mmCIF file of C-alpha atoms in Angstrom:
data_model
loop_
_atom_site.group_PDB
_atom_site.id
_atom_site.type_symbol
_atom_site.label_atom_id
_atom_site.label_comp_id
_atom_site.label_asym_id
_atom_site.label_seq_id
_atom_site.Cartn_x
_atom_site.Cartn_y
_atom_site.Cartn_z
ATOM 1 C CA MET A 125 108.050 92.926 123.190
ATOM 2 C CA PRO A 126 107.167 90.578 126.057
ATOM 3 C CA GLU A 127 109.725 92.082 128.482
ATOM 4 C CA LEU A 128 108.204 95.537 128.063
ATOM 5 C CA SER A 129 104.672 94.160 128.415
ATOM 6 C CA ALA A 130 105.657 92.420 131.658
ATOM 7 C CA LEU A 131 107.139 95.662 133.001
ATOM 8 C CA ILE A 132 103.939 97.573 132.166
ATOM 9 C CA THR A 133 101.844 94.886 133.877
ATOM 10 C CA ARG A 134 103.996 95.064 137.042
ATOM 11 C CA TYR A 135 103.615 98.849 137.108
ATOM 12 C CA GLN A 136 99.843 98.699 136.635
ATOM 13 C CA ARG A 137 99.411 96.066 139.361
ATOM 14 C CA ALA A 138 101.635 97.912 141.820
ATOM 15 C CA THR A 139 99.956 101.275 141.259
ATOM 16 C CA GLN A 140 96.481 99.872 140.588
ATOM 17 C CA SER A 141 96.281 101.994 137.461
ATOM 18 C CA ALA A 142 94.455 101.179 134.281
ATOM 19 C CA PRO A 143 95.513 102.439 130.866
ATOM 20 C CA PRO A 144 95.752 104.847 129.223
ATOM 21 C CA PRO A 145 98.544 105.623 129.326
ATOM 22 C CA LEU A 146 100.365 102.337 129.036
ATOM 23 C CA LEU A 147 103.658 104.157 129.421
ATOM 24 C CA SER A 148 104.766 107.490 130.768
ATOM 25 C CA VAL A 149 108.386 107.972 129.697
ATOM 26 C CA SER A 150 110.979 110.535 130.808
ATOM 27 C CA GLY A 151 114.708 111.115 130.403
ATOM 28 C CA ARG A 152 116.234 110.583 126.964
ATOM 29 C CA TYR A 153 112.973 109.197 125.632
ATOM 30 C CA LEU A 154 113.362 109.660 121.857
ATOM 31 C CA PRO A 155 115.538 106.534 121.299
ATOM 32 C CA PHE A 156 112.931 104.516 123.208
ATOM 33 C CA ILE A 157 110.085 106.018 121.160
ATOM 34 C CA TYR A 158 111.941 105.211 117.911
ATOM 35 C CA HIS A 159 112.570 101.625 119.037
ATOM 36 C CA LEU A 160 108.961 101.110 120.174
ATOM 37 C CA ILE A 161 107.354 102.556 117.050
ATOM 38 C CA SER A 162 109.774 100.815 114.668
ATOM 39 C CA THR A 163 108.853 97.516 116.303
ATOM 40 C CA LEU A 164 105.109 98.215 116.247
ATOM 41 C CA ILE A 165 104.895 99.255 112.575
ATOM 42 C CA SER A 166 107.062 96.428 111.219
ATOM 43 C CA ALA A 167 106.360 92.720 110.723
ATOM 44 C CA PRO A 168 104.999 90.714 112.447
ATOM 45 C CA HIS A 169 102.947 93.433 114.195
ATOM 46 C CA ASN A 170 102.209 95.759 111.238
ATOM 47 C CA TYR A 171 100.344 98.371 113.270
ATOM 48 C CA THR A 172 99.612 102.004 112.489
ATOM 49 C CA VAL A 173 100.737 104.589 115.058
ATOM 50 C CA VAL A 174 99.856 108.256 115.537
ATOM 51 C CA ILE A 175 102.491 110.653 116.906
ATOM 52 C CA ILE A 176 101.528 114.007 118.416
ATOM 53 C CA ASP A 177 104.796 115.918 118.762
ATOM 54 C CA THR A 178 104.570 119.249 120.579
ATOM 55 C CA GLU A 179 108.368 119.607 120.641
ATOM 56 C CA GLY A 180 109.024 119.142 116.931
ATOM 57 C CA LYS A 181 111.844 116.669 117.666
ATOM 58 C CA PHE A 182 110.419 113.442 116.226
ATOM 59 C CA ASP A 183 112.307 112.268 113.111
ATOM 60 C CA ALA A 184 110.498 109.424 111.314
ATOM 61 C CA THR A 185 113.663 108.470 109.406
ATOM 62 C CA ARG A 186 115.142 107.246 112.714
ATOM 63 C CA LEU A 187 112.621 104.377 112.680
ATOM 64 C CA VAL A 188 114.535 102.635 109.881
ATOM 65 C CA ALA A 189 118.047 101.165 110.267
ATOM 66 C CA SER A 190 120.655 102.604 107.899
ATOM 67 C CA THR A 191 121.300 99.140 106.438
ATOM 68 C CA PRO A 192 119.008 96.121 106.620
ATOM 69 C CA SER A 193 119.723 93.951 109.669
ATOM 70 C CA SER A 194 122.308 96.453 110.972
ATOM 71 C CA GLN A 195 119.981 97.425 113.817
ATOM 72 C CA PRO A 196 117.546 94.684 114.848
ATOM 73 C CA SER A 197 116.153 97.149 117.413
ATOM 74 C CA TYR A 198 114.822 99.237 114.493
ATOM 75 C CA PRO A 199 113.195 96.649 112.173
ATOM 76 C CA ALA A 200 110.920 98.994 110.177
ATOM 77 C CA THR A 201 111.356 99.371 106.438
ATOM 78 C CA PRO A 202 110.861 102.577 104.415
ATOM 79 C CA ALA A 203 107.458 101.224 103.296
ATOM 80 C CA ASP A 204 106.380 100.933 106.965
ATOM 81 C CA LEU A 205 106.867 104.689 107.459
ATOM 82 C CA ALA A 206 103.626 105.328 105.562
ATOM 83 C CA HIS A 207 101.821 103.997 108.632
ATOM 84 C CA VAL A 208 103.209 106.568 111.063
ATOM 85 C CA HIS A 209 100.968 109.630 111.175
ATOM 86 C CA VAL A 210 102.759 112.637 112.715
ATOM 87 C CA TYR A 211 100.956 115.730 113.978
ATOM 88 C CA LEU A 212 102.787 118.897 115.053
ATOM 89 C CA PRO A 213 100.237 120.933 117.031
ATOM 90 C CA GLY A 214 102.776 123.265 118.637
ATOM 91 C CA ARG A 215 103.209 123.771 122.345
ATOM 92 C CA GLY A 216 100.265 123.837 124.692
ATOM 93 C CA GLN A 217 97.559 121.455 125.764
ATOM 94 C CA GLU A 218 94.921 123.052 123.530
ATOM 95 C CA GLY A 219 96.667 121.812 120.367
ATOM 96 C CA VAL A 220 97.154 118.317 121.805
ATOM 97 C CA LYS A 221 93.507 118.144 122.875
ATOM 98 C CA ALA A 222 92.351 119.280 119.431
ATOM 99 C CA VAL A 223 94.402 116.596 117.676
ATOM 100 C CA LEU A 224 93.341 113.904 120.169
ATOM 101 C CA SER A 225 89.663 114.754 119.659
ATOM 102 C CA ALA A 226 89.976 114.529 115.852
ATOM 103 C CA VAL A 227 92.434 111.664 115.426
ATOM 104 C CA ASP A 228 90.057 108.871 116.483
ATOM 105 C CA GLU A 229 87.571 109.723 113.776
ATOM 106 C CA PHE A 230 90.291 110.195 111.140
ATOM 107 C CA MET A 231 92.012 106.905 111.919
ATOM 108 C CA LEU A 232 88.767 104.928 112.032
ATOM 109 C CA TYR A 233 86.797 106.562 109.213
ATOM 110 C CA GLY A 234 89.188 108.823 107.283
ATOM 111 C CA SER A 235 90.728 108.251 103.895
ATOM 112 C CA HIS A 236 94.374 107.271 104.471
ATOM 113 C CA GLY A 237 96.809 104.545 103.432
ATOM 114 C CA SER A 238 96.735 102.731 106.767
ATOM 115 C CA ARG A 239 93.142 101.499 106.633
ATOM 116 C CA GLY A 240 94.333 97.908 106.117
ATOM 117 C CA ARG A 241 96.293 97.922 109.376
ATOM 118 C CA ALA A 242 95.162 97.898 112.982
ATOM 119 C CA TRP A 243 95.675 101.195 114.776
ATOM 120 C CA TRP A 244 97.873 100.570 117.835
ATOM 121 C CA GLY A 245 97.361 103.977 119.418
ATOM 122 C CA THR A 246 98.806 107.419 119.981
ATOM 123 C CA VAL A 247 102.167 108.608 121.303
ATOM 124 C CA VAL A 248 102.245 112.131 122.743
ATOM 125 C CA ILE A 249 105.689 113.750 122.836
ATOM 126 C CA GLY A 250 106.065 116.768 125.098
ATOM 127 C CA GLY A 251 102.390 117.050 126.006
ATOM 128 C CA MET A 252 100.792 116.384 129.341
ATOM 129 C CA GLY A 253 99.082 113.159 128.389
ATOM 130 C CA GLY A 254 96.246 111.734 126.396
ATOM 131 C CA GLY A 255 98.076 109.007 124.483
ATOM 132 C CA GLN A 256 98.825 105.359 125.078
ATOM 133 C CA VAL A 257 102.444 106.531 125.502
ATOM 134 C CA ASN A 258 103.312 109.931 126.927
ATOM 135 C CA ALA A 259 106.886 111.186 126.719
ATOM 136 C CA GLY A 260 108.078 114.265 128.543
ATOM 137 C CA TRP A 261 109.828 115.581 131.607
ATOM 138 C CA LYS A 262 107.780 113.440 134.006
ATOM 139 C CA GLY A 263 107.174 109.703 133.773
ATOM 140 C CA TRP A 264 107.472 106.443 135.675
ATOM 141 C CA LEU A 265 109.849 104.906 133.093
ATOM 142 C CA ARG A 266 113.178 106.749 132.764
ATOM 143 C CA VAL A 267 115.368 106.243 129.676
ATOM 144 C CA GLU A 268 119.147 106.585 129.829
ATOM 145 C CA ARG A 269 122.178 105.283 127.972
ATOM 146 C CA GLU A 270 123.605 102.044 129.386
ATOM 147 C CA GLU A 271 126.555 102.715 131.665
ATOM 148 C CA VAL A 272 129.987 102.797 130.019
ATOM 149 C CA GLY A 273 132.952 102.799 132.384
ATOM 150 C CA GLY A 274 134.942 106.012 132.584
ATOM 151 C CA PHE A 275 138.639 106.518 132.145
ATOM 152 C CA ALA A 276 140.851 105.051 134.848
ATOM 153 C CA PRO A 277 141.620 107.316 137.824
ATOM 154 C CA GLY A 278 144.945 109.085 137.478
ATOM 155 C CA MET A 279 145.076 108.628 133.705
ATOM 156 C CA SER A 280 146.967 111.345 131.876
ATOM 157 C CA VAL A 281 145.489 113.357 129.028
ATOM 158 C CA GLU A 282 147.871 111.669 126.608
ATOM 159 C CA GLU A 283 146.737 108.192 127.729
ATOM 160 C CA ALA A 284 143.100 109.240 127.460
ATOM 161 C CA MET A 285 143.692 110.524 123.929
ATOM 162 C CA ARG A 286 145.241 107.181 122.942
ATOM 163 C CA GLU A 287 142.167 105.324 124.307
ATOM 164 C CA ARG A 288 139.718 107.763 122.774
ATOM 165 C CA GLU A 289 138.771 105.635 119.739
ATOM 166 C CA ALA A 290 138.347 102.461 121.810
ATOM 167 C CA ARG A 291 136.139 104.339 124.259
ATOM 168 C CA GLY A 292 134.113 105.757 121.371
ATOM 169 C CA ARG A 293 133.503 102.220 120.067
ATOM 170 C CA ALA A 294 132.438 101.099 123.567
ATOM 171 C CA VAL A 295 129.930 103.953 123.764
ATOM 172 C CA ASP A 296 128.606 103.075 120.289
ATOM 173 C CA ARG A 297 128.126 99.420 121.348
ATOM 174 C CA ALA A 298 126.305 100.389 124.534
ATOM 175 C CA GLY A 299 122.568 100.213 124.396
ATOM 176 C CA TRP A 300 119.758 101.945 126.177
ATOM 177 C CA MET A 301 117.988 101.225 129.447
ATOM 178 C CA ALA A 302 114.437 102.174 130.345
ATOM 179 C CA SER A 303 114.124 101.669 134.076
ATOM 180 C CA SER A 304 111.735 102.137 136.961
ATOM 181 C CA ARG A 305 111.291 100.696 140.419
ATOM 182 C CA TRP A 306 109.137 97.979 138.823
ATOM 183 C CA GLY A 307 111.874 96.753 136.513
ATOM 184 C CA SER A 308 113.812 97.684 133.415
ATOM 185 C CA TYR A 309 113.888 97.134 129.677
ATOM 186 C CA ALA A 310 117.082 97.244 127.591
ATOM 187 C CA TRP A 311 117.750 97.392 123.858
ATOM 188 C CA LYS A 312 120.660 98.111 121.535
ATOM 189 C CA GLY A 313 120.967 100.753 118.885
ATOM 190 C CA GLY A 314 120.060 104.376 118.494
#
């Protein structure tokens, strides 16, 4: 993901910040998280990733495309899902801190099926930080759907209803955009 790496580097140079976190994501962040993790856990990277989800919204099945090669933005296979470790500590920083303090030891020394893979890091969803990627209401990288043009001005309801299916297909083809004042990153799917 060289484009995303370049964006992170520009942000870190401009703000003179050092990781962690690499990313602080806001907006409609779940499609971005699915895309990022699916890429990290699949070939050629083959990493292991830890998810700390305080919101209970993360769905690991979204990391895999419904049919092979139908979504190149989600390259993970069902076998790769074994290398995503999801923790649901509930709301509040105490639960996130408890998981963060224990996860290092578990990932490095614990008995789990991902010992043969490098551990990429931790993604915190809904918490106030602590991971390599933090996703929540506040972040320097905002995720939104790519813009799809609206209906023409002055169009009648009947005309809009006739164009409804075509517009639906256009929305389905649109991708996602993660943007900041330091640049943007786009991908399809989700």
